[in-house]
Amino acid sequence: MRTRRSRSLPRSRRIGSTSNIRTRLFSDVLRNNGNRFTLSNFPRRTVSTPTSEGRKPIIEREEPVPPVKPDLTVENVDLNISTNSKEHHTNEYSISEEGRGLIVRRGQTFDITVEVNRDYDVKKDDVKLVFLAGDNPSPTKGTRVSLILSDKDTKKEWGAWILKNEKKRLSIRINTPPTCFVGIWKLQIETIVKSDNKTIVFDMCHDQNIYLLFNPWCKDDQVYLHEQDLLNEYILNDKGRIYVGNQKSMNGRKWNFGQFEKDILDCAMYLLDNNVSLWSTRGDPVKMARKISALANGSDEYGVLEGNWSGDYEGGKSPLHWVGSIAILQEYYKTKETVCYGQCWVFSGITTTLCRTLGIPARSVTNFASAHDCDGSISIDNHFDSTGDSLEELNDDSVWNFHVWNDVWMARPDLPKGYGGWQAIDATPQEASNGIYQCGPAPLAAIKTGEVYLPFDTPFVFAEVNADRVFWQMTETGDLKNIGLQKHSIGKHISTHLPTGKQLGNWETFCYDRYREDVTNQYKHPEGSNEERAAVMRANQESTKKGIYHEGKAMDVQFELLEKEAAPYGKDFEIILKISNNSDEIRTLSGCICTSTMYYTGVPAKRVKSLAIENEKIAANKSKELILKVTFDEYYSKLVDQCHMKMSCMCTILETKHTYVDQDTFRLIKPELKIKAPATGKVGEKMKAEVSFTNPLPCALTSSELTVEGTGLTKNQVLLQSIVPSNQTFMTTVEIIPTKAGLRELIVSFNSKELEMVDGSCEIKISE
């Protein structure tokens, strides 16, 4: 709804002064409702009524002073949404498509058209544009900006000028600075007429919002990104993959980021409006990225998503069932309550969405064998008793099979030169930073070199990718003995989605996904190189536990702990300990091999089986294999989410008193969900897709459901399914009606009580 006001100003007042035009004396003097002027709150004169006893008034009444009718009024304002949104790469937003508002990027001009009631005279007429942000716009806070039209093309600052004067139609170009606050702005237009002894002002507040975003296409914006292929991926791509699993067996979960969909940008703005009280923060992507890492989780400040790693998801949705960010953010925006539940890849998915919708280049990044350092030691400490059993009460640190966070691209003017580019942020609530569950941005350049003193939270992220594992054994006297150090077990195959358009990668034994880009070299130097060891030593100088590095005597017996082969879920598997005696004497071993189920965060669940090693003789210069066999019936009832397993071994060589200790993880392989759908389709025409997979378990699948989603193809669908018998093929058909043209991806996920995260996807080319 547009509101119009007209008011008269003394000629002596200066036209260009905001304070003069906005004085309380002249506010709301006259309101224009449509074409009908009404009187409201303008100066009045008092009229006295005499009494029989004299001239003293006993009754007073007020008569309004007639207003001055405005000579120049605004009839219509066109924000040119279609043209501007294409120029600003915002035409995919649902807000733009529906014409509900104008979305532009800072540091770049946009054009509007203003229609007035008579020919515009540049000699006696002025147009003033006032941009307002927040509940209490203020010139001193930068949330109220007034622009008198100029004939100059301003750069790097607010400005407006007339491109074309077509009598009653003005084409106006507006420029915003590349440091402008990101948020929702309102536009108020004032026409000013100078005639005779007075100046008449008319103003109108436009009813459509103007959304101002970061601009990675602008060289002067802190988030500037120079390659179009990277912009296409890290800003414009609304789908992708988030990598999960472990370092030996990973896969890319298809994820629907959906940053342009209905309510997503409005949700991001709502989060900022209700949690970022300082508007100056809104212009700084470093502060904004840090804030987003806090707002994405519900641990503080009424954030979006609540984390849950318990395995009990009553009262919410299992993290394994989400296939995209859209349903989560739409639910949050609708209810204004934290959504249940998420784990690291879900937190990363919605963080990517929030950053991209606001204009910050972002990617989801997965680190396999990811360390969680709880005490700032920049090492991962594992404790055992004298028999080899893990002392869980001392093991605060952990190694996650995988952990997903985000990288955001920006300059870092708050740091010395050379630390711009990718910055790590993490929305998963692991450790508090400054009293809030937030993490980053930490420069990848500083992480790689071990310069952990640079902000923000760089020691924590460094430990995630490059900590050393230290094994401690508690002796019978209660002392802790350092029995082992693993220098190269943390931070493997750091992965993100390959930018669309770049050459696909190679097939690899640990990941049959050619859309994966390995970014390990952006986080760390090659394992074992002088540069990598120097980075670890440099970081250790800031550690809370220094001096853990010392060279022990080399063992003359070599060990290797491994899974015999990748085991499909539903089948038996074997764990092998290979032992090689490189000495010229017999060696005697005592210890154990064991396997247990585990959460992907490294937390043990239940022990499955163990094999005792008692006085095992290894002949001189000979090798031997010890095998632990595990059947489906032995592990099935003890599994937790995602079918992760841990194998561990501790052996003592009796003759030399050397101790070998090792831990490793693996994952039981799930079947792939197959989708058969037409390669092409048309907007508005119904399509069908056939979905199938074979149940690999010796038991039926119950409480089954199918989640279907795809930007531009279908809204989120959750379809209940019937029981799937043992070793039988599940098959069903889903219907979709495309709403957008382009190359679209259909994402489908099957979940049941016995088997979860059976995923698949297919691409469909949609035409108008």
Short mmCIF file of N, CA and C in Angstrom, two decimals, residues 554-557 586-589 652-659:
data_model
loop_
_atom_site.label_atom_id
_atom_site.label_comp_id
_atom_site.label_asym_id
_atom_site.label_seq_id
_atom_site.Cartn_x
_atom_site.Cartn_y
_atom_site.Cartn_z
N ALA A 554 62.60 -47.57 17.16
CA ALA A 554 61.81 -48.24 16.14
C ALA A 554 61.54 -49.68 16.56
N MET A 555 60.33 -50.15 16.25
CA MET A 555 59.97 -51.54 16.56
C MET A 555 60.47 -52.45 15.44
N ASP A 556 60.88 -53.65 15.82
CA ASP A 556 61.34 -54.60 14.80
C ASP A 556 60.22 -55.54 14.36
N VAL A 557 59.00 -55.29 14.85
CA VAL A 557 57.82 -56.02 14.38
C VAL A 557 56.84 -55.00 13.80
N ILE A 586 62.78 -64.85 17.64
CA ILE A 586 61.35 -65.06 17.83
C ILE A 586 60.78 -63.90 18.65
N ARG A 587 59.57 -63.49 18.28
CA ARG A 587 58.87 -62.46 19.05
C ARG A 587 57.55 -63.04 19.55
N THR A 588 57.21 -62.65 20.79
CA THR A 588 55.99 -63.15 21.43
C THR A 588 55.04 -61.98 21.65
N LEU A 589 53.78 -62.15 21.24
CA LEU A 589 52.80 -61.07 21.30
C LEU A 589 51.66 -61.41 22.24
N THR A 652 51.38 -56.05 22.70
CA THR A 652 52.66 -55.80 23.35
C THR A 652 53.64 -56.89 22.95
N ILE A 653 54.85 -56.48 22.56
CA ILE A 653 55.91 -57.44 22.24
C ILE A 653 56.65 -57.73 23.54
N LEU A 654 56.52 -58.91 24.03
CA LEU A 654 57.02 -59.22 25.37
C LEU A 654 58.53 -59.06 25.47
N GLU A 655 59.29 -59.41 24.41
CA GLU A 655 60.74 -59.37 24.49
C GLU A 655 61.28 -57.93 24.53
N THR A 656 60.63 -57.00 23.83
CA THR A 656 61.14 -55.63 23.74
C THR A 656 60.31 -54.62 24.53
N LYS A 657 59.15 -55.07 25.02
CA LYS A 657 58.21 -54.22 25.77
C LYS A 657 57.59 -53.12 24.90
N HIS A 658 57.79 -53.19 23.60
CA HIS A 658 57.15 -52.23 22.72
C HIS A 658 55.65 -52.53 22.63
N THR A 659 54.86 -51.48 22.48
CA THR A 659 53.41 -51.65 22.36
C THR A 659 52.93 -51.07 21.03
#
